Amino acid sequence: MVSSKSNVILFDSHCHLTDRAYSLNLKEVINRAKDTGVKYLLTAGLNRSDSKNSLKLCHEFDSIYCSIGVHPHDADKFSESELTEFKILSKDNRVKAIGETGLDFFRNYSKPENQERAFRAQIDLAKELNLPMVIHIRDAYPQTMKILKENGYFKGVLHCYSGDEAFAQEAIKLGFYISISGSITYDGNKLKSVIKQMPLDRLMIETDAPYLAPVPNRGKRNEPAFVRYTLQTIAQILNKDFSSLAQITTDNAKRCFGIQD
Ligand code: NI
């Protein structure tokens, strides 16, 4: 077990702290994260209003940074006018990325053509602002790669990675980071071979809270304090020491998002 008093510093590179799952006790959730060494959190915006709420949280808690954008599930509601608003929000230095954006052809909650349109617009926006992107991909790996290459901008992180080794290698060569969620703690996960092949300087960790709670909390509400279980599992798989991986993944996320302090 990892002592909560150890001086490791962790970065939960992707969570959704605006989720109503935390509406009653966000302060406790953030304090528990702090107590387990999570010094940095990036809360990812899902649409226009959620992005604004995410930024609001950054000013309530020192440890929180955010990304702003439109999730593929919300792409049907995306309009070009949002880009102007995102540009204004991005002037706030707690905004560290554009997203989460990407393609989700598993759920298809928004039409594929709308997802593509919103994704391309957000790549252009990230490029214009020189910000990294937070990219969500589900059942859309070749389509995502095609769009990224057509737009020629390769800065950011593939969050909650669930693809294969070959795709990860290609994305890393282009310049992307890969973020691993609690799903690595579920038995028989194919991600194990992906992380064994990865250069450590591209590895990030996340909870995607309130979803995907890692073992031993699988099935419960997830929260940033649980990110250490994901790192423990990665440390076992890679046969590395927990605190050095904590340092590496935190440095990687800070570099990816341009956080200096
Ligand atoms: Ni997410």
PDB file of C-alpha atoms and ligand atoms in Angstrom:
ATOM      1  CA  MET A   1       0.000   0.000   0.000  1.00  0.00           C
ATOM      2  CA  VAL A   2       1.042   3.548  -0.565  1.00  0.00           C
ATOM      3  CA  SER A   3       1.216   5.653   2.522  1.00  0.00           C
ATOM      4  CA  SER A   4      -0.849   8.786   2.325  1.00  0.00           C
ATOM      5  CA  LYS A   5       1.986  10.527   4.137  1.00  0.00           C
ATOM      6  CA  SER A   6       4.552   9.709   1.459  1.00  0.00           C
ATOM      7  CA  ASN A   7       5.723  12.716  -0.444  1.00  0.00           C
ATOM      8  CA  VAL A   8       4.852  11.496  -3.926  1.00  0.00           C
ATOM      9  CA  ILE A   9       3.188  14.020  -6.209  1.00  0.00           C
ATOM     10  CA  LEU A  10       0.522  12.709  -8.570  1.00  0.00           C
ATOM     11  CA  PHE A  11      -1.316  14.302 -11.495  1.00  0.00           C
ATOM     12  CA  ASP A  12      -4.818  13.089 -12.366  1.00  0.00           C
ATOM     13  CA  SER A  13      -4.660  14.162 -15.997  1.00  0.00           C
ATOM     14  CA  HIS A  14      -8.357  13.686 -16.751  1.00  0.00           C
ATOM     15  CA  CYS A  15     -11.444  13.867 -14.568  1.00  0.00           C
ATOM     16  CA  HIS A  16     -14.891  15.463 -14.629  1.00  0.00           C
ATOM     17  CA  LEU A  17     -15.225  17.389 -11.404  1.00  0.00           C
ATOM     18  CA  THR A  18     -18.273  19.307 -12.604  1.00  0.00           C
ATOM     19  CA  ASP A  19     -20.208  16.049 -12.640  1.00  0.00           C
ATOM     20  CA  ARG A  20     -23.251  16.004 -10.406  1.00  0.00           C
ATOM     21  CA  ALA A  21     -21.740  12.969  -8.653  1.00  0.00           C
ATOM     22  CA  TYR A  22     -19.687  15.539  -6.689  1.00  0.00           C
ATOM     23  CA  SER A  23     -22.294  18.213  -6.192  1.00  0.00           C
ATOM     24  CA  LEU A  24     -22.635  17.508  -2.476  1.00  0.00           C
ATOM     25  CA  ASN A  25     -19.010  17.049  -1.472  1.00  0.00           C
ATOM     26  CA  LEU A  26     -16.493  18.277  -4.014  1.00  0.00           C
ATOM     27  CA  LYS A  27     -14.400  19.911  -1.309  1.00  0.00           C
ATOM     28  CA  GLU A  28     -13.968  16.579   0.493  1.00  0.00           C
ATOM     29  CA  VAL A  29     -13.118  14.886  -2.797  1.00  0.00           C
ATOM     30  CA  ILE A  30     -10.418  17.452  -3.531  1.00  0.00           C
ATOM     31  CA  ASN A  31      -9.045  17.218   0.008  1.00  0.00           C
ATOM     32  CA  ARG A  32      -8.878  13.423  -0.184  1.00  0.00           C
ATOM     33  CA  ALA A  33      -6.995  13.771  -3.464  1.00  0.00           C
ATOM     34  CA  LYS A  34      -4.539  16.154  -1.810  1.00  0.00           C
ATOM     35  CA  ASP A  35      -4.062  13.774   1.131  1.00  0.00           C
ATOM     36  CA  THR A  36      -3.025  10.989  -1.237  1.00  0.00           C
ATOM     37  CA  GLY A  37      -0.518  13.167  -3.080  1.00  0.00           C
ATOM     38  CA  VAL A  38      -2.658  14.336  -6.016  1.00  0.00           C
ATOM     39  CA  LYS A  39      -1.324  17.847  -6.345  1.00  0.00           C
ATOM     40  CA  TYR A  40      -2.615  18.480  -9.873  1.00  0.00           C
ATOM     41  CA  LEU A  41      -5.952  17.731 -11.544  1.00  0.00           C
ATOM     42  CA  LEU A  42      -7.203  18.473 -15.020  1.00  0.00           C
ATOM     43  CA  THR A  43     -10.979  18.599 -15.282  1.00  0.00           C
ATOM     44  CA  ALA A  44     -12.139  18.152 -18.876  1.00  0.00           C
ATOM     45  CA  GLY A  45     -14.948  20.246 -20.336  1.00  0.00           C
ATOM     46  CA  LEU A  46     -17.673  18.397 -22.250  1.00  0.00           C
ATOM     47  CA  ASN A  47     -19.482  21.293 -23.960  1.00  0.00           C
ATOM     48  CA  ARG A  48     -19.855  25.047 -23.785  1.00  0.00           C
ATOM     49  CA  SER A  49     -21.507  25.336 -20.372  1.00  0.00           C
ATOM     50  CA  ASP A  50     -19.491  22.523 -18.828  1.00  0.00           C
ATOM     51  CA  SER A  51     -16.289  24.186 -20.021  1.00  0.00           C
ATOM     52  CA  LYS A  52     -17.310  27.406 -18.277  1.00  0.00           C
ATOM     53  CA  ASN A  53     -18.155  25.496 -15.100  1.00  0.00           C
ATOM     54  CA  SER A  54     -14.826  23.675 -15.293  1.00  0.00           C
ATOM     55  CA  LEU A  55     -12.969  26.975 -15.468  1.00  0.00           C
ATOM     56  CA  LYS A  56     -14.959  28.252 -12.507  1.00  0.00           C
ATOM     57  CA  LEU A  57     -13.701  25.324 -10.413  1.00  0.00           C
ATOM     58  CA  CYS A  58     -10.115  26.203 -11.305  1.00  0.00           C
ATOM     59  CA  HIS A  59     -10.586  29.456  -9.433  1.00  0.00           C
ATOM     60  CA  GLU A  60     -12.092  27.758  -6.396  1.00  0.00           C
ATOM     61  CA  PHE A  61      -9.295  25.212  -5.903  1.00  0.00           C
ATOM     62  CA  ASP A  62      -5.535  25.728  -6.384  1.00  0.00           C
ATOM     63  CA  SER A  63      -4.935  22.232  -7.687  1.00  0.00           C
ATOM     64  CA  ILE A  64      -7.418  22.289 -10.576  1.00  0.00           C
ATOM     65  CA  TYR A  65      -6.684  23.101 -14.226  1.00  0.00           C
ATOM     66  CA  CYS A  66      -9.095  22.531 -17.089  1.00  0.00           C
ATOM     67  CA  SER A  67      -9.564  21.819 -20.745  1.00  0.00           C
ATOM     68  CA  ILE A  68     -12.361  23.447 -22.720  1.00  0.00           C
ATOM     69  CA  GLY A  69     -14.174  21.951 -25.667  1.00  0.00           C
ATOM     70  CA  VAL A  70     -16.958  19.778 -27.020  1.00  0.00           C
ATOM     71  CA  HIS A  71     -17.090  16.033 -26.383  1.00  0.00           C
ATOM     72  CA  PRO A  72     -17.987  13.835 -29.372  1.00  0.00           C
ATOM     73  CA  HIS A  73     -21.242  12.926 -27.561  1.00  0.00           C
ATOM     74  CA  ASP A  74     -22.205  16.622 -27.635  1.00  0.00           C
ATOM     75  CA  ALA A  75     -21.102  17.288 -31.211  1.00  0.00           C
ATOM     76  CA  ASP A  76     -24.661  17.525 -32.603  1.00  0.00           C
ATOM     77  CA  LYS A  77     -25.061  20.721 -30.568  1.00  0.00           C
ATOM     78  CA  PHE A  78     -21.702  22.192 -31.608  1.00  0.00           C
ATOM     79  CA  SER A  79     -21.810  25.468 -33.522  1.00  0.00           C
ATOM     80  CA  GLU A  80     -19.001  27.604 -34.921  1.00  0.00           C
ATOM     81  CA  SER A  81     -20.007  30.438 -32.595  1.00  0.00           C
ATOM     82  CA  GLU A  82     -18.629  28.425 -29.690  1.00  0.00           C
ATOM     83  CA  LEU A  83     -15.113  28.792 -31.057  1.00  0.00           C
ATOM     84  CA  THR A  84     -15.153  32.528 -30.385  1.00  0.00           C
ATOM     85  CA  GLU A  85     -16.253  31.865 -26.842  1.00  0.00           C
ATOM     86  CA  PHE A  86     -13.569  29.211 -26.335  1.00  0.00           C
ATOM     87  CA  LYS A  87     -10.961  31.669 -27.608  1.00  0.00           C
ATOM     88  CA  ILE A  88     -12.011  34.166 -24.955  1.00  0.00           C
ATOM     89  CA  LEU A  89     -12.018  31.514 -22.202  1.00  0.00           C
ATOM     90  CA  SER A  90      -8.585  30.308 -23.306  1.00  0.00           C
ATOM     91  CA  LYS A  91      -7.050  33.635 -22.256  1.00  0.00           C
ATOM     92  CA  ASP A  92      -7.414  32.436 -18.670  1.00  0.00           C
ATOM     93  CA  ASN A  93      -4.161  30.729 -17.740  1.00  0.00           C
ATOM     94  CA  ARG A  94      -5.920  27.883 -15.917  1.00  0.00           C
ATOM     95  CA  VAL A  95      -7.127  26.670 -19.339  1.00  0.00           C
ATOM     96  CA  LYS A  96      -4.474  24.187 -20.398  1.00  0.00           C
ATOM     97  CA  ALA A  97      -5.961  22.294 -23.362  1.00  0.00           C
ATOM     98  CA  ILE A  98      -8.728  22.010 -25.933  1.00  0.00           C
ATOM     99  CA  GLY A  99     -11.125  19.098 -25.417  1.00  0.00           C
ATOM    100  CA  GLU A 100     -12.254  16.704 -24.704  1.00  0.00           C
ATOM    101  CA  THR A 101     -12.718  16.252 -28.394  1.00  0.00           C
ATOM    102  CA  GLY A 102     -12.360  13.291 -30.729  1.00  0.00           C
ATOM    103  CA  LEU A 103     -14.592  10.595 -32.171  1.00  0.00           C
ATOM    104  CA  ASP A 104     -16.862   8.040 -30.511  1.00  0.00           C
ATOM    105  CA  PHE A 105     -18.380   5.684 -33.063  1.00  0.00           C
ATOM    106  CA  PHE A 106     -19.224   3.144 -30.345  1.00  0.00           C
ATOM    107  CA  ARG A 107     -22.065   5.106 -28.804  1.00  0.00           C
ATOM    108  CA  ASN A 108     -22.761   7.462 -31.701  1.00  0.00           C
ATOM    109  CA  TYR A 109     -24.714   9.798 -29.396  1.00  0.00           C
ATOM    110  CA  SER A 110     -23.982  12.458 -32.029  1.00  0.00           C
ATOM    111  CA  LYS A 111     -23.945  11.903 -35.780  1.00  0.00           C
ATOM    112  CA  PRO A 112     -20.526  10.820 -37.090  1.00  0.00           C
ATOM    113  CA  GLU A 113     -20.388  13.738 -39.534  1.00  0.00           C
ATOM    114  CA  ASN A 114     -21.063  16.202 -36.719  1.00  0.00           C
ATOM    115  CA  GLN A 115     -18.411  14.564 -34.566  1.00  0.00           C
ATOM    116  CA  GLU A 116     -15.902  14.958 -37.400  1.00  0.00           C
ATOM    117  CA  ARG A 117     -16.847  18.580 -37.975  1.00  0.00           C
ATOM    118  CA  ALA A 118     -16.504  19.457 -34.279  1.00  0.00           C
ATOM    119  CA  PHE A 119     -13.232  17.541 -34.036  1.00  0.00           C
ATOM    120  CA  ARG A 120     -11.679  19.296 -37.060  1.00  0.00           C
ATOM    121  CA  ALA A 121     -12.785  22.703 -35.758  1.00  0.00           C
ATOM    122  CA  GLN A 122     -11.216  21.990 -32.372  1.00  0.00           C
ATOM    123  CA  ILE A 123      -7.948  20.807 -33.922  1.00  0.00           C
ATOM    124  CA  ASP A 124      -7.802  24.104 -35.816  1.00  0.00           C
ATOM    125  CA  LEU A 125      -8.577  26.010 -32.631  1.00  0.00           C
ATOM    126  CA  ALA A 126      -5.879  24.180 -30.654  1.00  0.00           C
ATOM    127  CA  LYS A 127      -3.412  24.869 -33.452  1.00  0.00           C
ATOM    128  CA  GLU A 128      -4.300  28.552 -33.537  1.00  0.00           C
ATOM    129  CA  LEU A 129      -3.953  28.847 -29.749  1.00  0.00           C
ATOM    130  CA  ASN A 130      -0.929  26.532 -29.627  1.00  0.00           C
ATOM    131  CA  LEU A 131      -2.637  24.444 -26.943  1.00  0.00           C
ATOM    132  CA  PRO A 132      -2.525  20.660 -26.567  1.00  0.00           C
ATOM    133  CA  MET A 133      -5.668  18.611 -27.239  1.00  0.00           C
ATOM    134  CA  VAL A 134      -7.397  16.098 -24.993  1.00  0.00           C
ATOM    135  CA  ILE A 135      -8.558  13.396 -27.394  1.00  0.00           C
ATOM    136  CA  HIS A 136     -11.241  10.762 -26.803  1.00  0.00           C
ATOM    137  CA  ILE A 137     -11.323   7.830 -29.232  1.00  0.00           C
ATOM    138  CA  ARG A 138     -13.727   4.929 -29.183  1.00  0.00           C
ATOM    139  CA  ASP A 139     -14.212   2.542 -32.119  1.00  0.00           C
ATOM    140  CA  ALA A 140     -12.777   5.241 -34.372  1.00  0.00           C
ATOM    141  CA  TYR A 141      -9.005   4.760 -34.415  1.00  0.00           C
ATOM    142  CA  PRO A 142      -8.353   4.865 -38.200  1.00  0.00           C
ATOM    143  CA  GLN A 143     -10.804   7.748 -38.679  1.00  0.00           C
ATOM    144  CA  THR A 144      -9.152   9.748 -35.883  1.00  0.00           C
ATOM    145  CA  MET A 145      -5.665   9.202 -37.299  1.00  0.00           C
ATOM    146  CA  LYS A 146      -6.832  10.236 -40.771  1.00  0.00           C
ATOM    147  CA  ILE A 147      -8.273  13.520 -39.467  1.00  0.00           C
ATOM    148  CA  LEU A 148      -5.234  14.272 -37.302  1.00  0.00           C
ATOM    149  CA  LYS A 149      -2.937  13.763 -40.279  1.00  0.00           C
ATOM    150  CA  GLU A 150      -5.100  15.859 -42.594  1.00  0.00           C
ATOM    151  CA  ASN A 151      -5.057  18.679 -40.057  1.00  0.00           C
ATOM    152  CA  GLY A 152      -1.372  18.232 -39.311  1.00  0.00           C
ATOM    153  CA  TYR A 153      -1.401  19.084 -35.616  1.00  0.00           C
ATOM    154  CA  PHE A 154      -0.101  16.496 -33.160  1.00  0.00           C
ATOM    155  CA  LYS A 155       0.056  18.054 -29.726  1.00  0.00           C
ATOM    156  CA  GLY A 156      -1.763  16.593 -26.731  1.00  0.00           C
ATOM    157  CA  VAL A 157      -2.909  13.403 -25.099  1.00  0.00           C
ATOM    158  CA  LEU A 158      -4.962  10.395 -26.101  1.00  0.00           C
ATOM    159  CA  HIS A 159      -6.991  10.080 -22.944  1.00  0.00           C
ATOM    160  CA  CYS A 160      -8.294   6.823 -21.423  1.00  0.00           C
ATOM    161  CA  TYR A 161      -6.365   4.939 -24.062  1.00  0.00           C
ATOM    162  CA  SER A 162      -8.000   1.697 -25.202  1.00  0.00           C
ATOM    163  CA  GLY A 163      -6.397   1.125 -28.603  1.00  0.00           C
ATOM    164  CA  ASP A 164      -3.731  -1.322 -29.705  1.00  0.00           C
ATOM    165  CA  GLU A 165       0.062  -1.200 -29.613  1.00  0.00           C
ATOM    166  CA  ALA A 166       0.520  -0.187 -33.246  1.00  0.00           C
ATOM    167  CA  PHE A 167      -1.768   2.833 -32.937  1.00  0.00           C
ATOM    168  CA  ALA A 168      -0.091   3.913 -29.698  1.00  0.00           C
ATOM    169  CA  GLN A 169       3.342   3.682 -31.332  1.00  0.00           C
ATOM    170  CA  GLU A 170       2.224   5.758 -34.304  1.00  0.00           C
ATOM    171  CA  ALA A 171       0.624   8.418 -32.093  1.00  0.00           C
ATOM    172  CA  ILE A 172       3.732   8.605 -29.906  1.00  0.00           C
ATOM    173  CA  LYS A 173       5.948   9.050 -32.968  1.00  0.00           C
ATOM    174  CA  LEU A 174       3.750  11.951 -34.054  1.00  0.00           C
ATOM    175  CA  GLY A 175       4.212  13.561 -30.635  1.00  0.00           C
ATOM    176  CA  PHE A 176       1.243  12.504 -28.515  1.00  0.00           C
ATOM    177  CA  TYR A 177       1.123  11.395 -24.916  1.00  0.00           C
ATOM    178  CA  ILE A 178      -0.945   8.362 -23.865  1.00  0.00           C
ATOM    179  CA  SER A 179      -3.022   8.456 -20.697  1.00  0.00           C
ATOM    180  CA  ILE A 180      -4.012   5.279 -18.880  1.00  0.00           C
ATOM    181  CA  SER A 181      -7.161   5.049 -16.764  1.00  0.00           C
ATOM    182  CA  GLY A 182      -8.353   2.640 -14.083  1.00  0.00           C
ATOM    183  CA  SER A 183      -9.337   0.104 -16.720  1.00  0.00           C
ATOM    184  CA  ILE A 184      -5.715  -1.129 -16.554  1.00  0.00           C
ATOM    185  CA  THR A 185      -6.595  -2.583 -13.131  1.00  0.00           C
ATOM    186  CA  TYR A 186      -9.282  -4.838 -14.609  1.00  0.00           C
ATOM    187  CA  ASP A 187      -8.113  -8.386 -15.242  1.00  0.00           C
ATOM    188  CA  GLY A 188      -6.911  -9.458 -18.662  1.00  0.00           C
ATOM    189  CA  ASN A 189      -6.639  -5.968 -19.973  1.00  0.00           C
ATOM    190  CA  LYS A 190      -4.883  -5.760 -23.329  1.00  0.00           C
ATOM    191  CA  LEU A 191      -3.381  -2.428 -22.321  1.00  0.00           C
ATOM    192  CA  LYS A 192      -0.650  -4.242 -20.448  1.00  0.00           C
ATOM    193  CA  SER A 193       1.295  -4.940 -23.626  1.00  0.00           C
ATOM    194  CA  VAL A 194       0.706  -1.365 -24.816  1.00  0.00           C
ATOM    195  CA  ILE A 195       2.354   0.181 -21.760  1.00  0.00           C
ATOM    196  CA  LYS A 196       5.236  -2.269 -21.812  1.00  0.00           C
ATOM    197  CA  GLN A 197       6.158  -1.005 -25.296  1.00  0.00           C
ATOM    198  CA  MET A 198       5.769   2.678 -24.475  1.00  0.00           C
ATOM    199  CA  PRO A 199       8.540   5.190 -23.843  1.00  0.00           C
ATOM    200  CA  LEU A 200       8.024   6.270 -20.234  1.00  0.00           C
ATOM    201  CA  ASP A 201       8.295   9.943 -21.114  1.00  0.00           C
ATOM    202  CA  ARG A 202       4.890   9.756 -22.857  1.00  0.00           C
ATOM    203  CA  LEU A 203       2.937   7.982 -20.155  1.00  0.00           C
ATOM    204  CA  MET A 204       0.255   9.780 -18.173  1.00  0.00           C
ATOM    205  CA  ILE A 205      -2.345   8.575 -15.667  1.00  0.00           C
ATOM    206  CA  GLU A 206      -5.941   9.584 -15.065  1.00  0.00           C
ATOM    207  CA  THR A 207      -9.140   8.560 -13.346  1.00  0.00           C
ATOM    208  CA  ASP A 208     -11.766   9.795 -15.850  1.00  0.00           C
ATOM    209  CA  ALA A 209     -13.731  10.170 -12.606  1.00  0.00           C
ATOM    210  CA  PRO A 210     -16.595   9.757 -11.822  1.00  0.00           C
ATOM    211  CA  TYR A 211     -16.365   6.833 -14.280  1.00  0.00           C
ATOM    212  CA  LEU A 212     -14.122   3.758 -14.444  1.00  0.00           C
ATOM    213  CA  ALA A 213     -13.105   3.402 -10.795  1.00  0.00           C
ATOM    214  CA  PRO A 214     -10.014   1.220 -10.523  1.00  0.00           C
ATOM    215  CA  VAL A 215      -9.875  -1.990  -8.494  1.00  0.00           C
ATOM    216  CA  PRO A 216     -10.439  -2.175  -5.471  1.00  0.00           C
ATOM    217  CA  ASN A 217     -13.203   0.389  -5.997  1.00  0.00           C
ATOM    218  CA  ARG A 218     -14.503  -0.897  -9.305  1.00  0.00           C
ATOM    219  CA  GLY A 219     -18.209  -0.210  -9.713  1.00  0.00           C
ATOM    220  CA  LYS A 220     -18.219   2.652  -7.206  1.00  0.00           C
ATOM    221  CA  ARG A 221     -18.072   6.376  -7.879  1.00  0.00           C
ATOM    222  CA  ASN A 222     -14.522   7.138  -8.959  1.00  0.00           C
ATOM    223  CA  GLU A 223     -12.553  10.124  -7.639  1.00  0.00           C
ATOM    224  CA  PRO A 224      -9.054  11.584  -8.167  1.00  0.00           C
ATOM    225  CA  ALA A 225      -7.661  10.045  -4.946  1.00  0.00           C
ATOM    226  CA  PHE A 226      -8.004   6.631  -6.622  1.00  0.00           C
ATOM    227  CA  VAL A 227      -5.506   7.460  -9.370  1.00  0.00           C
ATOM    228  CA  ARG A 228      -2.800   5.885  -7.204  1.00  0.00           C
ATOM    229  CA  TYR A 229      -4.367   2.421  -7.710  1.00  0.00           C
ATOM    230  CA  THR A 230      -3.908   2.834 -11.435  1.00  0.00           C
ATOM    231  CA  LEU A 231      -0.285   3.851 -10.914  1.00  0.00           C
ATOM    232  CA  GLN A 232       0.288   0.907  -8.545  1.00  0.00           C
ATOM    233  CA  THR A 233      -0.932  -1.481 -11.227  1.00  0.00           C
ATOM    234  CA  ILE A 234       1.281   0.135 -13.855  1.00  0.00           C
ATOM    235  CA  ALA A 235       4.248  -0.075 -11.453  1.00  0.00           C
ATOM    236  CA  GLN A 236       3.610  -3.819 -11.019  1.00  0.00           C
ATOM    237  CA  ILE A 237       3.276  -4.420 -14.764  1.00  0.00           C
ATOM    238  CA  LEU A 238       6.446  -2.497 -15.555  1.00  0.00           C
ATOM    239  CA  ASN A 239       8.252  -3.761 -12.474  1.00  0.00           C
ATOM    240  CA  LYS A 240       9.148  -0.192 -11.509  1.00  0.00           C
ATOM    241  CA  ASP A 241       9.076   1.695  -8.310  1.00  0.00           C
ATOM    242  CA  PHE A 242       5.843   3.585  -7.509  1.00  0.00           C
ATOM    243  CA  SER A 243       7.445   6.862  -6.519  1.00  0.00           C
ATOM    244  CA  SER A 244       9.689   7.132  -9.559  1.00  0.00           C
ATOM    245  CA  LEU A 245       6.696   6.446 -11.839  1.00  0.00           C
ATOM    246  CA  ALA A 246       4.730   9.062  -9.908  1.00  0.00           C
ATOM    247  CA  GLN A 247       7.453  11.573 -10.623  1.00  0.00           C
ATOM    248  CA  ILE A 248       7.683  10.605 -14.312  1.00  0.00           C
ATOM    249  CA  THR A 249       3.922  10.696 -14.998  1.00  0.00           C
ATOM    250  CA  THR A 250       3.512  13.982 -13.131  1.00  0.00           C
ATOM    251  CA  ASP A 251       6.398  15.562 -15.053  1.00  0.00           C
ATOM    252  CA  ASN A 252       4.904  14.269 -18.316  1.00  0.00           C
ATOM    253  CA  ALA A 253       1.469  15.750 -17.624  1.00  0.00           C
ATOM    254  CA  LYS A 254       2.997  19.071 -16.586  1.00  0.00           C
ATOM    255  CA  ARG A 255       5.043  19.139 -19.794  1.00  0.00           C
ATOM    256  CA  CYS A 256       2.057  18.139 -21.938  1.00  0.00           C
ATOM    257  CA  PHE A 257      -0.181  20.854 -20.458  1.00  0.00           C
ATOM    258  CA  GLY A 258       2.540  23.479 -20.045  1.00  0.00           C
ATOM    259  CA  ILE A 259       2.300  23.772 -16.266  1.00  0.00           C
ATOM    260  CA  GLN A 260       5.409  25.263 -14.739  1.00  0.00           C
ATOM    261  CA  ASP A 261       4.968  25.498 -10.983  1.00  0.00           C
TER     262      ASP A 261
HETATM  263 NI    NI B   1     -13.611  12.208 -20.089  1.00  0.00          NI
END
